[in-house]
Coordinates of N, CA and C and ligand atoms in Angstrom, one line a residue:
X1 N 0.8 -1.2 0.0 CA 0.0 0.0 0.0 C 0.8 1.2 0.0
X2 N 0.5 2.2 -0.8 CA 1.1 3.5 -0.8 C 0.2 4.6 -0.1
X3 N 0.8 5.4 0.7 CA 0.0 6.5 1.2 C 0.7 7.8 0.5
X4 N -0.2 8.5 -0.3 CA 0.3 9.7 -1.0 C -0.3 10.9 -0.3
X5 N 0.5 11.7 0.4 CA -0.1 12.7 1.2 C 0.3 14.1 0.9
X6 N -0.5 15.1 1.5 CA -0.2 16.4 1.2 C -0.4 17.2 2.5
X7 N -0.5 18.5 2.4 CA -0.5 19.4 3.5 C -1.6 19.0 4.6
X8 N -2.8 18.5 4.1 CA -3.8 18.2 5.0 C -3.4 17.1 6.1
X9 N -2.4 16.3 5.8 CA -1.9 15.3 6.7 C -1.4 16.0 8.0
X10 N -0.8 17.1 7.8 CA -0.2 17.8 9.0 C -1.0 18.9 9.5
X11 N -2.2 19.1 8.9 CA -3.1 20.3 9.3 C -3.5 20.1 10.8
X12 N -3.8 19.0 11.2 CA -4.3 18.8 12.5 C -3.2 19.0 13.6
X13 N -1.9 18.9 13.1 CA -0.8 19.2 14.1 C -0.6 20.7 14.2
X14 N -1.3 21.5 13.3 CA -1.1 22.9 13.5 C -0.2 23.5 12.4
X15 N 0.0 22.8 11.3 CA 0.8 23.3 10.2 C -0.1 23.8 9.1
X16 N -0.1 25.0 8.7 CA -1.0 25.5 7.7 C -0.8 24.7 6.3
X17 N -2.0 24.7 5.6 CA -2.0 24.1 4.3 C -1.5 25.2 3.2
X18 N -1.8 24.9 2.0 CA -1.4 25.9 1.0 C -2.7 26.6 0.4
X19 N -3.7 25.8 0.2 CA -4.9 26.3 -0.5 C -6.2 26.2 0.2
X20 N -6.1 25.8 1.5 CA -7.4 25.4 2.1 C -7.7 26.6 3.0
X21 N -8.8 27.3 2.9 CA -9.1 28.5 3.8 C -9.2 28.0 5.2
X22 N -9.8 27.0 5.5 CA -10.1 26.5 6.9 C -8.8 26.3 7.7
X23 N -7.7 26.0 6.9 CA -6.5 25.7 7.6 C -5.4 26.8 7.3
X24 N -5.9 28.0 7.0 CA -5.1 29.2 6.8 C -4.0 29.0 5.6
X25 N -4.5 28.4 4.6 CA -3.6 28.1 3.4 C -2.7 29.2 3.1
X26 N -1.3 28.9 3.1 CA -0.3 29.9 2.8 C -0.5 30.7 1.5
X27 N -0.8 30.0 0.4 CA -0.9 30.7 -0.8 C -2.2 31.6 -0.9
X28 N -3.1 31.5 0.1 CA -4.2 32.5 0.1 C -3.7 33.9 0.6
X29 N -2.6 33.9 1.3 CA -2.1 35.1 1.9 C -0.7 35.6 1.4
X30 N 0.0 34.6 0.9 CA 1.4 35.0 0.5 C 1.6 34.6 -1.0
X31 N 2.5 35.3 -1.6 CA 2.8 35.1 -3.0 C 3.9 34.0 -3.3
X32 N 3.5 32.8 -3.8 CA 4.5 31.8 -4.0 C 5.6 32.2 -5.0
X33 N 5.3 33.2 -5.9 CA 6.3 33.6 -6.8 C 7.4 34.3 -6.0
X34 N 7.1 35.0 -5.0 CA 8.2 35.7 -4.2 C 8.9 34.7 -3.2
X35 N 8.2 33.7 -2.6 CA 8.6 32.9 -1.5 C 9.1 31.6 -2.0
X36 N 8.6 31.0 -3.0 CA 8.9 29.6 -3.4 C 9.2 29.4 -4.8
X37 N 10.0 30.3 -5.4 CA 10.5 30.1 -6.8 C 11.9 30.6 -6.8
X38 N 12.7 30.1 -7.8 CA 14.1 30.5 -8.0 C 14.2 32.0 -8.3
X39 N 13.2 32.5 -8.9 CA 13.3 34.0 -9.2 C 13.1 34.8 -7.9
X40 N 12.2 34.3 -7.1 CA 11.9 35.0 -5.8 C 13.2 34.9 -4.9
X41 N 13.8 33.7 -4.9 CA 15.1 33.6 -4.1 C 16.2 34.5 -4.7
X42 N 16.3 34.6 -6.0 CA 17.4 35.4 -6.6 C 17.1 36.9 -6.2
X43 N 15.8 37.2 -6.2 CA 15.5 38.7 -5.9 C 15.8 39.0 -4.5
X44 N 15.4 38.1 -3.5 CA 15.6 38.4 -2.1 C 15.8 37.2 -1.3
X45 N 17.0 36.7 -1.2 CA 17.2 35.5 -0.4 C 16.8 35.7 1.1
X46 N 17.1 36.8 1.6 CA 16.8 37.0 3.1 C 15.3 36.8 3.3
X47 N 14.4 37.4 2.4 CA 13.0 37.3 2.7 C 12.6 35.8 2.6
X48 N 13.1 35.1 1.6 CA 12.8 33.6 1.5 C 13.2 32.9 2.7
X49 N 14.4 33.2 3.2 CA 14.9 32.5 4.4 C 14.1 32.8 5.6
X50 N 13.7 34.1 5.7 CA 12.8 34.5 6.9 C 11.6 33.7 6.9
X51 N 10.9 33.5 5.7 CA 9.7 32.8 5.6 C 9.9 31.3 5.9
X52 N 10.9 30.7 5.3 CA 11.1 29.2 5.5 C 11.5 29.0 7.0
X53 N 12.3 30.0 7.5 CA 12.8 29.7 9.0 C 11.6 29.9 10.0
X54 N 10.6 30.7 9.6 CA 9.4 30.8 10.4 C 8.6 29.5 10.3
X55 N 8.6 28.9 9.1 CA 7.9 27.5 9.0 C 8.7 26.5 9.8
X56 N 10.0 26.6 9.7 CA 10.9 25.6 10.4 C 10.6 25.7 12.0
X57 N 10.5 26.9 12.5 CA 10.3 27.0 13.9 C 8.8 26.6 14.3
X58 N 7.9 26.8 13.3 CA 6.6 26.3 13.6 C 6.5 24.7 13.7
X59 N 7.3 24.1 12.8 CA 7.3 22.7 12.8 C 8.0 22.1 13.9
X60 N 9.0 22.8 14.4 CA 9.7 22.3 15.6 C 8.9 22.3 16.8
X61 N 7.8 23.2 16.8 CA 7.0 23.3 18.0 C 5.8 22.4 18.0
X62 N 5.5 21.8 16.8 CA 4.3 20.9 16.7 C 4.7 19.4 16.8
X63 N 3.6 18.6 17.0 CA 3.9 17.2 17.1 C 3.1 16.4 16.0
X64 N 3.6 15.2 15.8 CA 2.8 14.3 14.8 C 1.4 14.1 15.4
X65 N 0.5 14.0 14.5 CA -0.9 13.8 14.9 C -1.4 12.3 14.7
X66 N -2.6 12.0 15.0 CA -3.1 10.7 14.9 C -3.0 10.1 13.6
X67 N -3.0 10.9 12.6 CA -2.9 10.4 11.2 C -1.4 9.9 10.9
X68 N -0.4 10.8 11.4 CA 0.9 10.4 11.2 C 1.2 9.1 11.9
X69 N 0.7 9.0 13.1 CA 1.0 7.8 13.9 C 0.3 6.6 13.3
X70 N -0.9 6.7 12.8 CA -1.6 5.6 12.1 C -0.8 5.0 11.0
X71 N -0.2 6.0 10.2 CA 0.5 5.6 9.0 C 1.9 4.9 9.5
X72 N 2.5 5.6 10.5 CA 3.8 5.0 10.9 C 3.7 3.7 11.6
X73 N 2.5 3.4 12.1 CA 2.3 2.1 12.8 C 2.1 0.9 11.8
X74 N 2.0 1.2 10.5 CA 1.8 0.2 9.4 C 3.2 0.2 8.6
X75 N 4.1 -0.7 9.0 CA 5.3 -0.8 8.3 C 5.2 -1.3 6.8
X76 N 4.0 -1.8 6.5 CA 3.8 -2.2 5.1 C 3.4 -1.1 4.2
X77 N 3.2 0.1 4.7 CA 2.8 1.3 3.9 C 4.0 2.1 3.6
X78 N 4.2 2.4 2.3 CA 5.2 3.3 1.7 C 4.6 4.7 1.7
X79 N 5.2 5.6 2.4 CA 4.7 6.9 2.4 C 5.4 7.8 1.3
X80 N 4.6 8.3 0.4 CA 5.1 9.3 -0.6 C 4.4 10.6 -0.3
X81 N 5.1 11.6 0.1 CA 4.6 12.8 0.6 C 5.1 14.0 -0.2
X82 N 4.1 15.0 -0.3 CA 4.5 16.3 -0.8 C 5.0 17.2 0.3
X83 N 4.8 16.8 1.6 CA 5.1 17.6 2.7 C 6.6 17.7 2.9
X84 N 7.1 18.9 3.4 CA 8.5 19.0 3.6 C 8.8 19.1 5.1
X85 N 7.8 18.8 5.9 CA 8.0 18.7 7.4 C 8.6 17.3 7.7
X86 N 8.9 17.1 9.0 CA 9.5 15.8 9.4 C 8.5 15.0 10.3
X87 N 7.3 15.3 10.2 CA 6.3 14.7 11.2 C 6.1 13.2 10.9
X88 N 6.2 12.8 9.7 CA 6.0 11.3 9.5 C 7.3 10.6 10.1
X89 N 8.5 11.2 9.9 CA 9.7 10.6 10.4 C 9.6 10.6 12.0
X90 N 9.1 11.7 12.6 CA 9.1 11.7 14.0 C 8.1 10.7 14.6
X91 N 7.0 10.4 13.8 CA 6.0 9.5 14.2 C 6.6 8.0 14.2
X92 N 7.8 7.8 13.4 CA 8.3 6.6 13.3 C 8.2 5.8 12.0
X93 N 7.7 6.6 11.0 CA 7.3 5.9 9.7 C 8.6 5.3 9.2
X94 N 8.5 4.1 8.6 CA 9.7 3.3 8.1 C 10.2 3.8 6.8
X95 N 9.3 4.1 5.8 CA 9.7 4.5 4.6 C 8.9 5.8 4.1
X96 N 9.7 6.9 3.9 CA 9.1 8.2 3.6 C 9.9 8.8 2.3
X97 N 9.1 8.9 1.2 CA 9.7 9.5 0.1 C 9.2 10.9 0.0
X98 N 10.1 11.9 0.1 CA 9.7 13.3 0.1 C 9.8 13.9 -1.3
X99 N 8.8 14.1 -2.0 CA 8.8 14.6 -3.4 C 9.2 16.0 -3.5
X100 N 8.9 16.8 -2.5 CA 9.2 18.2 -2.6 C 10.3 18.6 -1.7
X101 N 11.1 17.6 -1.2 CA 12.4 18.0 -0.4 C 12.0 18.0 1.0
X102 N 12.9 18.6 1.8 CA 12.7 18.7 3.2 C 13.2 20.0 3.9
X103 N 12.6 20.4 4.9 CA 13.0 21.6 5.6 C 14.2 21.4 6.5
X104 N 14.5 20.1 6.7 CA 15.6 19.8 7.7 C 17.0 19.9 7.1
X105 N 17.1 20.4 5.9 CA 18.5 20.4 5.3 C 18.5 21.7 4.4
X106 N 19.7 22.4 4.5 CA 20.0 23.4 3.5 C 21.1 22.9 2.5
X107 N 20.9 23.3 1.3 CA 21.9 22.8 0.3 C 22.4 24.0 -0.5
X108 N 23.5 23.7 -1.2 CA 24.1 24.8 -2.1 C 23.2 25.1 -3.3
X109 N 22.9 26.3 -3.6 CA 22.1 26.7 -4.7 C 22.9 26.5 -6.0
X110 N 24.2 26.3 -5.9 CA 25.0 26.1 -7.0 C 25.2 24.6 -7.3
X111 N 26.2 24.2 -7.9 CA 26.3 22.7 -8.3 C 27.3 22.0 -7.5
X112 N 27.8 22.5 -6.4 CA 28.9 21.8 -5.7 C 28.4 20.7 -4.8
X113 N 27.1 20.5 -4.6 CA 26.6 19.4 -3.9 C 26.6 19.6 -2.4
X114 N 27.1 20.7 -1.8 CA 27.2 20.9 -0.4 C 25.8 20.8 0.3
X115 N 25.7 20.2 1.4 CA 24.4 20.1 2.2 C 24.8 20.2 3.7
X116 N 23.9 20.8 4.4 CA 24.0 20.7 5.8 C 22.7 20.5 6.5
X117 N 22.7 19.8 7.7 CA 21.5 19.6 8.5 C 21.1 20.9 9.2
X118 N 19.8 21.2 9.4 CA 19.4 22.4 10.0 C 18.6 22.1 11.3
X119 N 18.9 22.7 12.4 CA 18.0 22.5 13.5 C 16.8 23.3 13.4
X120 N 15.6 22.7 13.3 CA 14.4 23.3 13.0 C 14.0 24.4 14.0
X121 N 14.4 24.2 15.3 CA 14.0 25.1 16.3 C 14.9 26.4 16.3
X122 N 16.1 26.3 15.6 CA 17.0 27.4 15.6 C 17.7 27.4 14.3
X123 N 17.0 27.7 13.2 CA 17.5 27.7 11.8 C 18.5 28.9 11.6
X124 N 19.6 28.6 10.9 CA 20.5 29.7 10.5 C 19.9 30.6 9.4
X125 N 20.3 31.8 9.4 CA 19.9 32.8 8.4 C 20.5 32.6 7.0
X126 N 20.1 33.3 6.0 CA 20.6 33.2 4.7 C 22.2 33.4 4.7
X127 N 22.9 32.5 4.0 CA 24.4 32.6 4.1 C 25.0 31.9 2.9
X128 N 26.3 32.1 2.7 CA 26.9 31.6 1.5 C 27.4 30.1 1.8
X129 N 27.6 29.4 0.8 CA 28.0 28.1 0.7 C 29.6 28.1 1.2
X130 N 29.9 27.3 2.1 CA 31.3 27.4 2.6 C 32.3 26.8 1.6
X131 N 31.8 26.0 0.7 CA 32.6 25.3 -0.3 C 32.8 26.2 -1.5
X132 N 31.7 26.8 -2.1 CA 31.9 27.5 -3.5 C 31.4 28.9 -3.4
X133 N 30.8 29.4 -2.3 CA 30.5 30.8 -2.2 C 29.2 31.2 -2.8
X134 N 28.4 30.2 -3.4 CA 27.1 30.5 -3.9 C 26.1 30.6 -2.6
X135 N 24.9 31.0 -2.8 CA 24.0 31.0 -1.7 C 23.6 29.6 -1.3
X136 N 23.5 29.4 0.0 CA 22.8 28.1 0.5 C 21.3 28.4 0.4
X137 N 20.5 27.3 0.3 CA 19.1 27.5 0.2 C 18.4 26.3 0.9
X138 N 17.2 26.4 1.3 CA 16.5 25.2 1.8 C 16.3 24.1 0.8
X139 N 16.5 22.9 1.1 CA 16.5 21.8 0.2 C 15.1 21.3 -0.1
X140 N 14.3 22.3 -0.6 CA 13.0 22.0 -1.0 C 12.8 22.4 -2.5
X141 N 11.7 21.8 -3.0 CA 11.4 22.1 -4.5 C 10.5 23.3 -4.6
X142 N 11.0 24.2 -5.5 CA 10.2 25.5 -5.7 C 9.5 25.3 -7.0
X143 N 8.4 26.2 -7.2 CA 7.7 26.2 -8.5 C 8.7 26.4 -9.6
X144 N 8.5 25.6 -10.7 CA 9.3 25.7 -11.9 C 10.5 24.8 -11.8
X145 N 10.8 24.1 -10.6 CA 12.0 23.3 -10.5 C 11.6 21.8 -10.7
X146 N 12.5 21.0 -11.0 CA 12.3 19.6 -11.2 C 12.3 18.9 -9.8
X147 N 11.5 17.8 -9.7 CA 11.5 17.1 -8.4 C 12.9 16.3 -8.3
X148 N 13.3 16.0 -7.0 CA 14.6 15.2 -6.9 C 14.4 13.9 -7.6
X149 N 15.4 13.6 -8.5 CA 15.3 12.5 -9.4 C 15.1 11.1 -8.7
X150 N 15.9 10.9 -7.7 CA 15.9 9.6 -6.9 C 14.5 9.4 -6.4
X151 N 14.0 10.4 -5.6 CA 12.7 10.4 -5.0 C 11.6 10.1 -6.0
X152 N 11.6 10.8 -7.1 CA 10.7 10.7 -8.2 C 10.7 9.3 -8.8
X153 N 11.8 8.8 -9.0 CA 12.0 7.5 -9.7 C 11.3 6.3 -8.8
X154 N 11.7 6.4 -7.5 CA 11.3 5.5 -6.5 C 9.7 5.6 -6.3
X155 N 9.2 6.9 -6.3 CA 7.8 7.0 -6.2 C 7.1 6.4 -7.3
X156 N 7.5 6.7 -8.5 CA 6.8 6.1 -9.7 C 6.8 4.6 -9.7
X157 N 7.9 4.0 -9.2 CA 8.0 2.6 -9.1 C 7.0 2.0 -8.2
X158 N 7.0 2.6 -7.0 CA 6.0 2.2 -5.9 C 4.6 2.4 -6.4
X159 N 4.3 3.5 -7.1 CA 2.9 3.7 -7.6 C 2.5 2.8 -8.7
X160 N 3.4 2.3 -9.4 CA 3.1 1.4 -10.5 C 2.7 0.0 -9.9
X161 N 3.4 -0.3 -8.7 CA 3.2 -1.7 -8.2 C 2.3 -1.9 -7.0
X162 N 1.8 -0.7 -6.5 CA 1.0 -0.9 -5.2 C -0.4 -1.4 -5.7
X163 N -1.1 -2.1 -4.7 CA -2.5 -2.5 -4.8 C -3.5 -1.5 -4.4
X164 N -3.0 -0.7 -3.4 CA -3.9 0.3 -2.9 C -3.2 1.6 -2.7
X165 N -3.8 2.7 -3.2 CA -3.2 4.0 -2.9 C -4.1 4.7 -2.0
X166 N -3.7 5.2 -0.9 CA -4.4 6.1 0.1 C -4.0 7.4 -0.2
X167 N -4.9 8.3 -0.7 CA -4.6 9.7 -0.9 C -5.1 10.6 0.2
X168 N -4.1 11.2 0.9 CA -4.5 11.8 2.1 C -4.1 13.3 2.1
X169 N -5.2 14.1 2.3 CA -5.0 15.6 2.6 C -4.2 16.3 1.5
X170 N -4.6 16.1 0.2 CA -4.0 16.9 -0.8 C -5.1 17.3 -1.8
X171 N -4.9 18.5 -2.3 CA -5.8 19.1 -3.3 C -5.5 18.4 -4.6
X172 N -4.4 17.7 -4.7 CA -4.0 17.0 -6.0 C -4.0 18.0 -7.2
X173 N -3.5 19.2 -7.0 CA -3.5 20.2 -8.0 C -2.1 20.4 -8.5
X174 N -1.1 20.0 -7.8 CA 0.3 20.3 -8.2 C 1.0 19.1 -8.9
X175 N 1.4 19.4 -10.2 CA 2.1 18.3 -10.9 C 3.6 18.5 -10.9
X176 N 4.3 17.5 -11.2 CA 4.0 16.1 -11.5 C 3.4 15.3 -10.3
X177 N 3.6 15.8 -9.0 CA 3.2 14.9 -7.9 C 1.8 14.3 -8.1
X178 N 0.8 15.2 -8.4 CA -0.5 14.7 -8.4 C -0.8 13.7 -9.5
X179 N 0.1 13.6 -10.5 CA 0.0 12.6 -11.5 C 0.1 11.2 -11.1
X180 N 0.8 11.0 -9.9 CA 1.0 9.7 -9.3 C -0.3 9.0 -9.0
X181 N -1.4 9.7 -8.8 CA -2.6 9.0 -8.4 C -3.2 8.4 -9.7
X182 N -3.2 9.1 -10.8 CA -3.7 8.6 -12.1 C -2.7 7.4 -12.5
X183 N -1.4 7.4 -12.2 CA -0.5 6.4 -12.6 C -0.9 5.1 -11.8
X184 N -1.1 5.2 -10.5 CA -1.5 4.0 -9.7 C -2.8 3.4 -10.2
X185 N -3.7 4.4 -10.5 CA -5.1 3.9 -10.9 C -4.9 3.1 -12.3
X186 N -4.0 3.7 -13.2 CA -4.0 3.1 -14.5 C -3.2 1.7 -14.5
X187 N -2.4 1.6 -13.3 CA -1.7 0.3 -13.1 C -2.6 -0.8 -12.3
X188 N -3.9 -0.3 -12.0 CA -4.7 -1.3 -11.4 C -4.9 -1.1 -9.9
X189 N -4.4 -0.1 -9.3 CA -4.5 0.0 -7.8 C -5.9 0.6 -7.5
X190 N -6.4 0.3 -6.4 CA -7.6 0.9 -5.8 C -7.2 2.2 -5.2
X191 N -8.0 3.2 -5.4 CA -7.7 4.6 -4.8 C -8.7 4.9 -3.8
X192 N -8.1 5.1 -2.5 CA -8.9 5.5 -1.5 C -8.5 7.0 -1.1
X193 N -9.5 7.8 -1.0 CA -9.3 9.3 -0.7 C -9.7 9.7 0.6
X194 N -8.9 10.4 1.4 CA -9.3 10.9 2.7 C -9.1 12.4 2.7
X195 N -10.2 13.1 2.8 CA -10.1 14.6 2.8 C -11.5 15.1 3.2
X196 N -11.5 16.1 4.0 CA -12.9 16.6 4.4 C -13.6 17.3 3.3
X197 N -12.9 17.6 2.1 CA -13.6 18.2 1.0 C -13.4 17.4 -0.3
X198 N -14.2 17.7 -1.3 CA -13.8 17.1 -2.6 C -12.6 17.7 -3.1
X199 N -11.9 17.0 -3.9 CA -10.6 17.5 -4.4 C -10.4 17.0 -5.9
X200 N -9.3 17.3 -6.5 CA -9.0 16.8 -7.8 C -8.9 15.4 -7.8
X201 N -8.6 14.8 -6.6 CA -8.5 13.2 -6.6 C -9.9 12.6 -6.5
X202 N -10.9 13.3 -6.2 CA -12.2 12.7 -6.1 C -12.6 11.9 -7.3
X203 N -12.4 12.4 -8.5 CA -12.7 11.7 -9.7 C -12.1 10.4 -9.8
X204 N -11.0 10.2 -9.3 CA -10.2 8.9 -9.4 C -10.5 7.9 -8.3
X205 N -11.3 8.4 -7.3 CA -11.4 7.6 -6.1 C -12.3 6.3 -6.3
X206 N -11.9 5.2 -5.8 CA -12.8 4.1 -5.7 C -13.6 4.2 -4.5
X207 N -13.0 4.8 -3.4 CA -13.7 5.0 -2.2 C -13.3 6.4 -1.7
X208 N -14.2 7.2 -1.1 CA -13.8 8.5 -0.6 C -14.3 8.6 0.7
X209 N -13.4 8.9 1.7 CA -13.8 9.2 3.1 C -13.8 10.7 3.3
X210 N -14.9 11.3 3.5 CA -15.0 12.8 3.7 C -14.8 13.0 5.2
X211 N -13.6 13.3 5.6 CA -13.2 13.5 7.0 C -11.8 13.9 7.2
X212 N -11.5 14.2 8.4 CA -10.1 14.7 8.7 C -9.2 13.4 8.8
X213 N -8.0 13.6 8.4 CA -7.1 12.4 8.4 C -6.9 11.9 9.8
X214 N -6.8 12.8 10.8 CA -6.6 12.3 12.1 C -7.7 11.5 12.7
X215 N -8.8 11.6 12.1 CA -10.0 10.8 12.5 C -10.2 9.6 11.7
X216 N -10.0 9.8 10.4 CA -10.3 8.7 9.5 C -9.2 7.6 9.5
X217 N -7.9 8.1 9.5 CA -6.8 7.0 9.3 C -6.8 6.1 10.5
X218 N -6.9 6.5 11.8 CA -6.8 5.6 12.8 C -7.9 4.5 12.7
X219 N -9.1 4.9 12.2 CA -10.2 4.0 12.0 C -9.9 3.0 10.9
X220 N -9.4 3.6 9.8 CA -9.1 2.8 8.6 C -8.0 1.8 8.8
X221 N -6.9 2.2 9.4 CA -5.7 1.5 9.5 C -5.4 0.7 10.9
X222 N -6.3 1.1 11.8 CA -6.1 0.6 13.2 C -5.1 1.4 13.8
X223 N -5.3 1.6 15.1 CA -4.3 2.3 15.9 C -4.9 3.5 16.7
Ligands
OAD1 P1 -3.2 22.1 -0.5 O1 -3.2 23.2 0.6 O2 -3.3 22.4 -1.9 O3 -4.4 21.1 -0.1 C1 -4.6 20.6 1.2 C2 -5.7 19.6 1.2 O4 -5.8 19.1 2.5 C3 -7.0 20.2 0.8 O5 -7.7 19.4 -0.2 C4 -7.9 20.2 2.1 O6 -9.3 20.0 1.9 C5 -7.2 19.0 2.8 N1 -7.3 19.0 4.3 C6 -7.3 20.1 5.2 N2 -7.4 19.6 6.4 C7 -7.3 18.3 6.3 C8 -7.4 17.3 7.4 N3 -7.4 17.5 8.7 N4 -7.3 15.9 7.0 C9 -7.3 15.7 5.6 N5 -7.2 16.6 4.6 C10 -7.3 17.9 5.0 O7 -1.9 21.2 -0.1 P2 -1.2 20.2 -1.1 O8 -2.1 19.4 -2.0 O9 -0.2 19.3 -0.3 O10 4.4 22.6 -3.2 O11 -0.3 21.0 -2.1 C11 0.7 20.5 -2.9 C12 1.8 21.4 -3.0 O12 1.4 22.7 -3.3 C13 2.7 21.5 -1.8 O13 3.6 20.5 -1.6 C14 3.4 22.7 -2.1 C15 2.3 23.6 -2.6 O14 2.6 24.7 -3.3 C16 5.5 23.2 -3.2 O15 5.8 24.1 -2.3 C17 6.4 22.8 -4.4

C-alpha cells in the first residue's frame, strides 16, 4: 500500500496548508512567486529564508498527529509525501519518500553538492556556501523546478506496483506529484481518498472518506 499525502496530513498538528481556507492556506495570503520560486530567491534570499525559517520554527513546535501515527504504525505502507516537514519521520514511519524535499536540510544553490542539516527550532539565516560561495538554500522544491530524481523514480516505481493507494490531505493540483494518483489507478490500484472536502483526486477515487485524516486514518488502519 502507498500513502500519498499532502498538507492536510499535517493540518491537525497545526501546520497551515497551501490552498485550504479553513487551515489558513499559505498561498491565500502569500505570493508563491516571491517565496517559493528560483526567481523569488534570486531577488531576495533574506526574505525567502525569513519565511522558511518561520515555517521551520513552527514545525519544531508541533507534534505528529493521529494520522501520522496511524501511517507510521503500518510498516507495510510506503509513504510518498509532498510535505517538507519531518512529522512522519518523528512518528516513526519506516519509509518516507519526500517529493518536494525537506526543511531539515540546507543545500548549495550552485552545483557543488554541499548540504547541511538544519536545527528546525534554531535555523540559521541566509548565508553563503562554505565550499563554493554560492547561496545556500532550503533543500525544498520550488515552483518551476524539477523534483529530486531519486525520490521521483522511487515514487513512480512504488505507484506502479501498489495494490492500494491512500490519498490523504492533498488538493491534488500540483504536478507532477498529483499525476501519481492517475499512474497508480492506470496500473490497477484501488484509490482511497481521505479529505474533508472534494478535491481533484475525487474523480479517481474508488472509495472516498470525507473527513479529517486524524479521525479517518486511525479507524481505517487501526491504531
Ligand atoms: P493544499 O493546501 O493544496 O491542499 C490541502 C488539502 O488538504 C485540501 O484538499 C484540504 O481539503 C485538505 N485538508 C485540510 N485539512 C485536512 C485534514 N485535517 N485531513 C485531511 N485533509 C485535509 O496542499 P497540497 O495538496 O499538499 O508545493 O499542495 C501540494 C503542493 O502545493 C505543496 O507540496 C506545495 C504547494 O505549493 C511546493 O511548495 C512545491
